[in-house]
Structures are given as C-alpha cells and as structure tokens.
C-alpha cells in the first residue's frame, strides 16, 4: 500500500441545488476530518453555474470556512464546461469528483481514496452497483449502450464513466475533443493510452430526495453520439481547442 498522504481537491458542480448543497459540503467536511490521516492537504472547490435559486448565497456562506473555495459562471454553461473549469481551478495533486445533488454519500470519498492508495492506482472510478434499480428503462438502455461501445471499439472498460471518480490531476486535465457525456469515456480511454493505471470500486448511490433531477435530454444524447463518431476518427490527436467562456473567481 502507498501510505504517502495526498494533496486533494474535492470538486463539486452546483446548479439550483439550494436544498442539497449545504448538506453535501458539510458531509464532505466531516468525511475529510475522518480520513485526514490519508491527506497531506485538501480543499473543496464548488462551481455555481449561474444558479437561479439561493445556491450561490449558500455557497458564499460556506466559503467562510477555511479550505472552501467558490467559482461562479456569470451565465449558465452546462455540466461539461463546469467540470472543465473545476479541474483547471483545482490545486491538489489529486482530484475527487462528486455531485451537489446529495445522491453520492460523502463516505464514497473514503472508499475511493482507500482503493487508490491500497492498489497504487492513478484513477479510481466509482461504480453504482444499484443504479439499475434507480434508473428508468430508458436510462438503463443508455447506460448499457455507452458502456458497451468503448469496450467494443477501444477494448477499454469504462463502467460508470460519468459517475464519481478520484485520480491524478493531470488525468482530469488531459486534452479532450468531446464536450458531452462521451467526454468522460474519452478521458478514460486517453488515460489508458497514456499508461495510467485505472481501477473500479463499488460506491453508494441514492435516489434524489430534494430538488429537480437533471435528466438525460435528447440534445445531450445527440451531442454524445456526435462526439463518439468524431472520436472514432481523431482519437489519435493530442490537441484540443481551449475554452473561450468566461468565469469569475469569488
């Protein structure tokens, strides 16, 4: 086991999560305290994607706590650009990606961090073993399809690619061509090509109890298919266009 403590950034995208985000952040503060023997230093970075509810106000109050930083989009950019900006803002050598909707219990951080250290891995992907109990039939079909495609085309297992994960910061800043759900599949494929070790670990996943679910919209599905076919032809390329959207640091 690699027992060296790590420098960790916990990144959380937020959009209209006023009913959840306070609990999510405070739960992670407690979990960080519980596993502080595994951490050299840490931070929590939240990005408010131009929420129209009280999410930003709540985040600003939370940011008075040491080690919590807030980023804000001046206009809504969507989940993919939100993650991109979070990855760029993270200062830790390792990044833990989770959600602001309280469907991912904070104990998952301990699970993935322990797996990463015990198995000397570069990236650990959390697998929602119960997601098919929670998903609708439509979501089950989408999940199965988008897990099968990279296995058939690239011989790369990408189970639950768009779920929570923990890994080296450079993996989260790999240049990608995709700007859709397929982006996280591309990230895993590119990480494998670059020689990073990738592991999978079962994690907890809960039904949403507060707020409005962000469902898989048709436009997102088409964008994912577009990126999939684009990547089939250009995945050997190592460059990606830089982001042009505007963010502000609070």
PDB file of C-alpha atoms in Angstrom:
ATOM      1  CA  UNK A   1       0.000   0.000   0.000  1.00  0.00           C
ATOM      2  CA  UNK A   2       1.188   3.504  -0.833  1.00  0.00           C
ATOM      3  CA  UNK A   3       0.842   5.191   2.571  1.00  0.00           C
ATOM      4  CA  UNK A   4       2.012   8.642   1.483  1.00  0.00           C
ATOM      5  CA  UNK A   5      -0.705  11.229   2.258  1.00  0.00           C
ATOM      6  CA  UNK A   6      -2.074  13.010  -0.810  1.00  0.00           C
ATOM      7  CA  UNK A   7      -2.927  16.601  -1.676  1.00  0.00           C
ATOM      8  CA  UNK A   8      -6.624  16.501  -2.585  1.00  0.00           C
ATOM      9  CA  UNK A   9      -9.145  18.784  -4.296  1.00  0.00           C
ATOM     10  CA  UNK A  10     -12.815  17.854  -3.901  1.00  0.00           C
ATOM     11  CA  UNK A  11     -14.710  19.445  -6.800  1.00  0.00           C
ATOM     12  CA  UNK A  12     -18.487  19.908  -6.860  1.00  0.00           C
ATOM     13  CA  UNK A  13     -20.576  21.452  -9.674  1.00  0.00           C
ATOM     14  CA  UNK A  14     -23.719  23.244  -8.490  1.00  0.00           C
ATOM     15  CA  UNK A  15     -26.801  24.332 -10.388  1.00  0.00           C
ATOM     16  CA  UNK A  16     -30.014  25.109  -8.491  1.00  0.00           C
ATOM     17  CA  UNK A  17     -29.196  22.844  -5.541  1.00  0.00           C
ATOM     18  CA  UNK A  18     -30.301  25.116  -2.694  1.00  0.00           C
ATOM     19  CA  UNK A  19     -31.987  22.191  -0.943  1.00  0.00           C
ATOM     20  CA  UNK A  20     -28.923  19.957  -1.075  1.00  0.00           C
ATOM     21  CA  UNK A  21     -25.622  21.790  -1.328  1.00  0.00           C
ATOM     22  CA  UNK A  22     -25.231  22.832   2.321  1.00  0.00           C
ATOM     23  CA  UNK A  23     -25.605  19.216   3.461  1.00  0.00           C
ATOM     24  CA  UNK A  24     -23.332  17.912   0.692  1.00  0.00           C
ATOM     25  CA  UNK A  25     -20.464  20.248   1.600  1.00  0.00           C
ATOM     26  CA  UNK A  26     -20.805  19.765   5.352  1.00  0.00           C
ATOM     27  CA  UNK A  27     -20.936  15.980   4.946  1.00  0.00           C
ATOM     28  CA  UNK A  28     -17.679  16.134   2.985  1.00  0.00           C
ATOM     29  CA  UNK A  29     -16.087  18.307   5.661  1.00  0.00           C
ATOM     30  CA  UNK A  30     -16.845  15.583   8.191  1.00  0.00           C
ATOM     31  CA  UNK A  31     -15.512  12.854   5.918  1.00  0.00           C
ATOM     32  CA  UNK A  32     -12.316  14.791   5.292  1.00  0.00           C
ATOM     33  CA  UNK A  33     -11.832  15.030   9.043  1.00  0.00           C
ATOM     34  CA  UNK A  34     -12.382  11.266   9.373  1.00  0.00           C
ATOM     35  CA  UNK A  35      -9.712  10.444   6.766  1.00  0.00           C
ATOM     36  CA  UNK A  36      -7.303  13.310   7.440  1.00  0.00           C
ATOM     37  CA  UNK A  37      -4.538  10.761   8.168  1.00  0.00           C
ATOM     38  CA  UNK A  38      -4.599   9.999   4.415  1.00  0.00           C
ATOM     39  CA  UNK A  39      -4.384  13.662   3.378  1.00  0.00           C
ATOM     40  CA  UNK A  40      -1.398  15.992   3.225  1.00  0.00           C
ATOM     41  CA  UNK A  41      -3.674  18.938   2.470  1.00  0.00           C
ATOM     42  CA  UNK A  42      -7.112  19.399   0.953  1.00  0.00           C
ATOM     43  CA  UNK A  43      -9.673  21.840  -0.418  1.00  0.00           C
ATOM     44  CA  UNK A  44     -13.306  21.826  -1.529  1.00  0.00           C
ATOM     45  CA  UNK A  45     -13.984  23.764  -4.740  1.00  0.00           C
ATOM     46  CA  UNK A  46     -17.608  24.423  -5.734  1.00  0.00           C
ATOM     47  CA  UNK A  47     -18.687  25.959  -9.029  1.00  0.00           C
ATOM     48  CA  UNK A  48     -22.040  27.684  -9.219  1.00  0.00           C
ATOM     49  CA  UNK A  49     -23.234  27.512 -12.822  1.00  0.00           C
ATOM     50  CA  UNK A  50     -25.340  30.713 -12.682  1.00  0.00           C
ATOM     51  CA  UNK A  51     -27.980  29.204 -10.406  1.00  0.00           C
ATOM     52  CA  UNK A  52     -31.326  30.997 -10.271  1.00  0.00           C
ATOM     53  CA  UNK A  53     -32.152  29.883  -6.723  1.00  0.00           C
ATOM     54  CA  UNK A  54     -30.268  30.518  -3.452  1.00  0.00           C
ATOM     55  CA  UNK A  55     -27.398  28.119  -4.208  1.00  0.00           C
ATOM     56  CA  UNK A  56     -24.816  30.902  -4.610  1.00  0.00           C
ATOM     57  CA  UNK A  57     -25.869  32.585  -1.376  1.00  0.00           C
ATOM     58  CA  UNK A  58     -25.473  29.299   0.489  1.00  0.00           C
ATOM     59  CA  UNK A  59     -22.087  28.667  -1.119  1.00  0.00           C
ATOM     60  CA  UNK A  60     -20.864  32.136  -0.147  1.00  0.00           C
ATOM     61  CA  UNK A  61     -21.699  31.360   3.475  1.00  0.00           C
ATOM     62  CA  UNK A  62     -19.917  28.013   3.253  1.00  0.00           C
ATOM     63  CA  UNK A  63     -16.865  29.709   1.733  1.00  0.00           C
ATOM     64  CA  UNK A  64     -16.266  31.465   5.057  1.00  0.00           C
ATOM     65  CA  UNK A  65     -15.000  28.079   6.251  1.00  0.00           C
ATOM     66  CA  UNK A  66     -11.266  27.517   5.655  1.00  0.00           C
ATOM     67  CA  UNK A  67     -10.323  25.338   2.661  1.00  0.00           C
ATOM     68  CA  UNK A  68     -13.580  26.015   0.775  1.00  0.00           C
ATOM     69  CA  UNK A  69     -13.384  27.985  -2.485  1.00  0.00           C
ATOM     70  CA  UNK A  70     -16.178  29.136  -4.777  1.00  0.00           C
ATOM     71  CA  UNK A  71     -16.142  29.725  -8.544  1.00  0.00           C
ATOM     72  CA  UNK A  72     -19.089  31.195 -10.395  1.00  0.00           C
ATOM     73  CA  UNK A  73     -20.167  31.266 -14.024  1.00  0.00           C
ATOM     74  CA  UNK A  74     -21.748  34.573 -14.950  1.00  0.00           C
ATOM     75  CA  UNK A  75     -24.090  32.717 -17.280  1.00  0.00           C
ATOM     76  CA  UNK A  76     -25.102  29.070 -17.385  1.00  0.00           C
ATOM     77  CA  UNK A  77     -22.520  26.939 -19.206  1.00  0.00           C
ATOM     78  CA  UNK A  78     -23.727  23.403 -18.520  1.00  0.00           C
ATOM     79  CA  UNK A  79     -22.203  20.488 -16.668  1.00  0.00           C
ATOM     80  CA  UNK A  80     -19.318  19.749 -19.057  1.00  0.00           C
ATOM     81  CA  UNK A  81     -17.789  23.235 -19.021  1.00  0.00           C
ATOM     82  CA  UNK A  82     -18.443  23.396 -15.293  1.00  0.00           C
ATOM     83  CA  UNK A  83     -16.313  20.322 -14.727  1.00  0.00           C
ATOM     84  CA  UNK A  84     -13.653  21.647 -17.077  1.00  0.00           C
ATOM     85  CA  UNK A  85     -13.330  24.843 -15.040  1.00  0.00           C
ATOM     86  CA  UNK A  86     -13.325  22.925 -11.769  1.00  0.00           C
ATOM     87  CA  UNK A  87     -10.479  20.724 -12.981  1.00  0.00           C
ATOM     88  CA  UNK A  88      -8.486  23.778 -14.034  1.00  0.00           C
ATOM     89  CA  UNK A  89      -9.102  25.526 -10.705  1.00  0.00           C
ATOM     90  CA  UNK A  90      -8.156  22.535  -8.542  1.00  0.00           C
ATOM     91  CA  UNK A  91      -4.831  22.913  -6.739  1.00  0.00           C
ATOM     92  CA  UNK A  92      -4.458  19.403  -5.338  1.00  0.00           C
ATOM     93  CA  UNK A  93      -2.287  16.708  -6.890  1.00  0.00           C
ATOM     94  CA  UNK A  94      -5.401  14.510  -6.862  1.00  0.00           C
ATOM     95  CA  UNK A  95      -8.990  15.407  -7.716  1.00  0.00           C
ATOM     96  CA  UNK A  96     -12.159  13.840  -6.335  1.00  0.00           C
ATOM     97  CA  UNK A  97     -15.237  14.482  -8.481  1.00  0.00           C
ATOM     98  CA  UNK A  98     -18.674  14.281  -6.910  1.00  0.00           C
ATOM     99  CA  UNK A  99     -22.132  15.853  -7.279  1.00  0.00           C
ATOM    100  CA  UNK A 100     -24.067  18.563  -5.477  1.00  0.00           C
ATOM    101  CA  UNK A 101     -27.381  16.717  -5.508  1.00  0.00           C
ATOM    102  CA  UNK A 102     -26.807  14.547  -2.387  1.00  0.00           C
ATOM    103  CA  UNK A 103     -27.083  11.288  -4.355  1.00  0.00           C
ATOM    104  CA  UNK A 104     -23.420  10.455  -3.704  1.00  0.00           C
ATOM    105  CA  UNK A 105     -22.783   9.986   0.044  1.00  0.00           C
ATOM    106  CA  UNK A 106     -19.549  11.569   1.241  1.00  0.00           C
ATOM    107  CA  UNK A 107     -18.328   8.189   2.528  1.00  0.00           C
ATOM    108  CA  UNK A 108     -17.575   7.367  -1.096  1.00  0.00           C
ATOM    109  CA  UNK A 109     -14.533   9.626  -0.786  1.00  0.00           C
ATOM    110  CA  UNK A 110     -13.027   7.321   1.834  1.00  0.00           C
ATOM    111  CA  UNK A 111     -13.842   4.291  -0.305  1.00  0.00           C
ATOM    112  CA  UNK A 112     -12.142   5.614  -3.443  1.00  0.00           C
ATOM    113  CA  UNK A 113      -9.178   7.142  -1.616  1.00  0.00           C
ATOM    114  CA  UNK A 114      -8.508   3.878   0.204  1.00  0.00           C
ATOM    115  CA  UNK A 115      -8.761   1.925  -3.058  1.00  0.00           C
ATOM    116  CA  UNK A 116      -6.393   4.319  -4.829  1.00  0.00           C
ATOM    117  CA  UNK A 117      -3.757   4.101  -2.097  1.00  0.00           C
ATOM    118  CA  UNK A 118      -4.043   0.381  -1.395  1.00  0.00           C
ATOM    119  CA  UNK A 119      -3.777  -0.562  -5.068  1.00  0.00           C
ATOM    120  CA  UNK A 120      -1.349   2.208  -6.078  1.00  0.00           C
ATOM    121  CA  UNK A 121      -3.736   3.378  -8.819  1.00  0.00           C
ATOM    122  CA  UNK A 122      -3.770   6.599 -10.826  1.00  0.00           C
ATOM    123  CA  UNK A 123      -7.541   6.758 -11.297  1.00  0.00           C
ATOM    124  CA  UNK A 124     -10.398   5.035  -9.453  1.00  0.00           C
ATOM    125  CA  UNK A 125     -13.923   5.106 -10.854  1.00  0.00           C
ATOM    126  CA  UNK A 126     -16.888   4.632  -8.543  1.00  0.00           C
ATOM    127  CA  UNK A 127     -19.366   2.033  -9.770  1.00  0.00           C
ATOM    128  CA  UNK A 128     -23.037   2.416  -8.831  1.00  0.00           C
ATOM    129  CA  UNK A 129     -23.983  -1.233  -8.487  1.00  0.00           C
ATOM    130  CA  UNK A 130     -27.585  -0.272  -7.691  1.00  0.00           C
ATOM    131  CA  UNK A 131     -28.042   2.293 -10.474  1.00  0.00           C
ATOM    132  CA  UNK A 132     -30.259  -0.036 -12.482  1.00  0.00           C
ATOM    133  CA  UNK A 133     -32.622  -0.234  -9.509  1.00  0.00           C
ATOM    134  CA  UNK A 134     -32.973   3.558  -9.603  1.00  0.00           C
ATOM    135  CA  UNK A 135     -32.770   4.225 -13.348  1.00  0.00           C
ATOM    136  CA  UNK A 136     -35.763   4.222 -15.668  1.00  0.00           C
ATOM    137  CA  UNK A 137     -35.792   1.718 -18.541  1.00  0.00           C
ATOM    138  CA  UNK A 138     -34.615   4.482 -20.907  1.00  0.00           C
ATOM    139  CA  UNK A 139     -31.636   5.334 -18.674  1.00  0.00           C
ATOM    140  CA  UNK A 140     -30.772   1.627 -18.388  1.00  0.00           C
ATOM    141  CA  UNK A 141     -30.630   1.315 -22.176  1.00  0.00           C
ATOM    142  CA  UNK A 142     -28.441   4.422 -22.495  1.00  0.00           C
ATOM    143  CA  UNK A 143     -26.116   3.266 -19.730  1.00  0.00           C
ATOM    144  CA  UNK A 144     -25.690  -0.193 -21.209  1.00  0.00           C
ATOM    145  CA  UNK A 145     -25.075   1.174 -24.706  1.00  0.00           C
ATOM    146  CA  UNK A 146     -22.482   3.758 -23.735  1.00  0.00           C
ATOM    147  CA  UNK A 147     -20.607   1.242 -21.579  1.00  0.00           C
ATOM    148  CA  UNK A 148     -20.594  -1.325 -24.394  1.00  0.00           C
ATOM    149  CA  UNK A 149     -19.344   0.954 -27.198  1.00  0.00           C
ATOM    150  CA  UNK A 150     -15.867   1.756 -25.783  1.00  0.00           C
ATOM    151  CA  UNK A 151     -15.374  -1.894 -24.852  1.00  0.00           C
ATOM    152  CA  UNK A 152     -16.108  -2.982 -28.427  1.00  0.00           C
ATOM    153  CA  UNK A 153     -14.322  -0.142 -30.240  1.00  0.00           C
ATOM    154  CA  UNK A 154     -11.366   0.564 -27.960  1.00  0.00           C
ATOM    155  CA  UNK A 155     -11.121  -2.515 -25.723  1.00  0.00           C
ATOM    156  CA  UNK A 156     -11.428  -0.232 -22.714  1.00  0.00           C
ATOM    157  CA  UNK A 157     -13.772  -0.820 -19.795  1.00  0.00           C
ATOM    158  CA  UNK A 158     -15.480   2.424 -18.819  1.00  0.00           C
ATOM    159  CA  UNK A 159     -18.142   1.294 -16.353  1.00  0.00           C
ATOM    160  CA  UNK A 160     -19.997   4.302 -14.924  1.00  0.00           C
ATOM    161  CA  UNK A 161     -17.712   6.768 -16.693  1.00  0.00           C
ATOM    162  CA  UNK A 162     -19.926   9.737 -15.818  1.00  0.00           C
ATOM    163  CA  UNK A 163     -20.125   8.936 -12.128  1.00  0.00           C
ATOM    164  CA  UNK A 164     -17.785   9.965  -9.334  1.00  0.00           C
ATOM    165  CA  UNK A 165     -14.060   9.336  -9.603  1.00  0.00           C
ATOM    166  CA  UNK A 166     -10.749  10.123  -7.945  1.00  0.00           C
ATOM    167  CA  UNK A 167      -7.381  10.391  -9.638  1.00  0.00           C
ATOM    168  CA  UNK A 168      -4.303  12.363 -10.534  1.00  0.00           C
ATOM    169  CA  UNK A 169      -4.944  15.960 -11.528  1.00  0.00           C
ATOM    170  CA  UNK A 170      -3.164  15.527 -14.878  1.00  0.00           C
ATOM    171  CA  UNK A 171      -5.733  12.903 -15.906  1.00  0.00           C
ATOM    172  CA  UNK A 172      -8.542  15.416 -15.394  1.00  0.00           C
ATOM    173  CA  UNK A 173      -6.668  17.958 -17.485  1.00  0.00           C
ATOM    174  CA  UNK A 174      -5.995  15.704 -20.458  1.00  0.00           C
ATOM    175  CA  UNK A 175      -6.895  17.494 -23.726  1.00  0.00           C
ATOM    176  CA  UNK A 176     -10.225  16.112 -24.939  1.00  0.00           C
ATOM    177  CA  UNK A 177     -12.217  16.584 -28.131  1.00  0.00           C
ATOM    178  CA  UNK A 178     -15.598  15.813 -26.597  1.00  0.00           C
ATOM    179  CA  UNK A 179     -17.953  18.220 -24.830  1.00  0.00           C
ATOM    180  CA  UNK A 180     -20.725  15.771 -23.936  1.00  0.00           C
ATOM    181  CA  UNK A 181     -21.316  12.614 -21.902  1.00  0.00           C
ATOM    182  CA  UNK A 182     -18.739  10.941 -24.139  1.00  0.00           C
ATOM    183  CA  UNK A 183     -16.042  13.215 -22.731  1.00  0.00           C
ATOM    184  CA  UNK A 184     -15.543  11.093 -19.622  1.00  0.00           C
ATOM    185  CA  UNK A 185     -15.354   7.952 -21.746  1.00  0.00           C
ATOM    186  CA  UNK A 186     -12.718   9.667 -23.875  1.00  0.00           C
ATOM    187  CA  UNK A 187     -10.841  10.659 -20.718  1.00  0.00           C
ATOM    188  CA  UNK A 188     -10.633   7.043 -19.553  1.00  0.00           C
ATOM    189  CA  UNK A 189      -9.532   5.815 -22.987  1.00  0.00           C
ATOM    190  CA  UNK A 190      -6.853   8.523 -23.204  1.00  0.00           C
ATOM    191  CA  UNK A 191      -5.666   7.796 -19.662  1.00  0.00           C
ATOM    192  CA  UNK A 192      -5.289   4.134 -20.512  1.00  0.00           C
ATOM    193  CA  UNK A 193      -3.390   5.000 -23.714  1.00  0.00           C
ATOM    194  CA  UNK A 194      -1.057   7.218 -21.677  1.00  0.00           C
ATOM    195  CA  UNK A 195      -0.236   4.325 -19.352  1.00  0.00           C
ATOM    196  CA  UNK A 196      -2.160   5.366 -16.246  1.00  0.00           C
ATOM    197  CA  UNK A 197      -3.478   2.563 -14.043  1.00  0.00           C
ATOM    198  CA  UNK A 198      -7.272   2.547 -13.717  1.00  0.00           C
ATOM    199  CA  UNK A 199      -9.371   0.798 -11.084  1.00  0.00           C
ATOM    200  CA  UNK A 200     -13.047   0.433 -10.233  1.00  0.00           C
ATOM    201  CA  UNK A 201     -14.674   0.386  -6.806  1.00  0.00           C
ATOM    202  CA  UNK A 202     -18.304  -0.109  -5.704  1.00  0.00           C
ATOM    203  CA  UNK A 203     -19.814   3.031  -4.174  1.00  0.00           C
ATOM    204  CA  UNK A 204     -23.110   4.192  -2.688  1.00  0.00           C
ATOM    205  CA  UNK A 205     -25.707   5.917  -4.837  1.00  0.00           C
ATOM    206  CA  UNK A 206     -29.039   7.236  -3.526  1.00  0.00           C
ATOM    207  CA  UNK A 207     -32.287   8.347  -5.175  1.00  0.00           C
ATOM    208  CA  UNK A 208     -32.726  12.113  -5.322  1.00  0.00           C
ATOM    209  CA  UNK A 209     -34.937  13.321  -2.460  1.00  0.00           C
ATOM    210  CA  UNK A 210     -34.636  17.107  -2.835  1.00  0.00           C
ATOM    211  CA  UNK A 211     -34.538  19.394  -5.865  1.00  0.00           C
ATOM    212  CA  UNK A 212     -35.125  18.654  -9.525  1.00  0.00           C
ATOM    213  CA  UNK A 213     -33.334  15.866 -11.369  1.00  0.00           C
ATOM    214  CA  UNK A 214     -31.274  16.819 -14.424  1.00  0.00           C
ATOM    215  CA  UNK A 215     -32.383  14.116 -16.817  1.00  0.00           C
ATOM    216  CA  UNK A 216     -30.678  12.807 -19.933  1.00  0.00           C
ATOM    217  CA  UNK A 217     -32.113  15.217 -22.501  1.00  0.00           C
ATOM    218  CA  UNK A 218     -32.387  14.351 -26.182  1.00  0.00           C
ATOM    219  CA  UNK A 219     -29.966  17.125 -27.160  1.00  0.00           C
ATOM    220  CA  UNK A 220     -27.349  15.650 -24.806  1.00  0.00           C
ATOM    221  CA  UNK A 221     -27.789  12.218 -26.345  1.00  0.00           C
ATOM    222  CA  UNK A 222     -27.271  13.597 -29.857  1.00  0.00           C
ATOM    223  CA  UNK A 223     -24.204  15.513 -28.674  1.00  0.00           C
ATOM    224  CA  UNK A 224     -22.816  12.292 -27.195  1.00  0.00           C
ATOM    225  CA  UNK A 225     -23.344  10.410 -30.462  1.00  0.00           C
ATOM    226  CA  UNK A 226     -21.688  13.266 -32.358  1.00  0.00           C
ATOM    227  CA  UNK A 227     -18.627  13.129 -30.125  1.00  0.00           C
ATOM    228  CA  UNK A 228     -18.488   9.349 -30.298  1.00  0.00           C
ATOM    229  CA  UNK A 229     -18.266   9.341 -34.094  1.00  0.00           C
ATOM    230  CA  UNK A 230     -15.859  12.281 -34.104  1.00  0.00           C
ATOM    231  CA  UNK A 231     -13.570  10.492 -31.691  1.00  0.00           C
ATOM    232  CA  UNK A 232     -13.554   7.381 -33.867  1.00  0.00           C
ATOM    233  CA  UNK A 233     -11.659   9.396 -36.487  1.00  0.00           C
ATOM    234  CA  UNK A 234      -9.469  11.739 -34.456  1.00  0.00           C
ATOM    235  CA  UNK A 235      -8.734   9.932 -31.173  1.00  0.00           C
ATOM    236  CA  UNK A 236      -5.053   9.711 -32.041  1.00  0.00           C
ATOM    237  CA  UNK A 237      -4.797  13.516 -31.934  1.00  0.00           C
ATOM    238  CA  UNK A 238      -3.437  15.020 -28.708  1.00  0.00           C
ATOM    239  CA  UNK A 239      -4.666  18.603 -29.004  1.00  0.00           C
ATOM    240  CA  UNK A 240      -7.976  20.232 -28.104  1.00  0.00           C
ATOM    241  CA  UNK A 241      -9.329  23.727 -28.570  1.00  0.00           C
ATOM    242  CA  UNK A 242      -9.053  25.959 -25.485  1.00  0.00           C
ATOM    243  CA  UNK A 243     -12.134  27.066 -23.604  1.00  0.00           C
ATOM    244  CA  UNK A 244     -13.475  30.514 -24.573  1.00  0.00           C
ATOM    245  CA  UNK A 245     -16.149  31.011 -21.914  1.00  0.00           C
ATOM    246  CA  UNK A 246     -15.838  33.452 -19.040  1.00  0.00           C
ATOM    247  CA  UNK A 247     -15.623  32.626 -15.360  1.00  0.00           C
ATOM    248  CA  UNK A 248     -15.091  34.725 -12.279  1.00  0.00           C
ATOM    249  CA  UNK A 249     -13.413  33.750  -9.009  1.00  0.00           C
ATOM    250  CA  UNK A 250     -15.066  34.795  -5.773  1.00  0.00           C
TER     251      UNK A 250
END
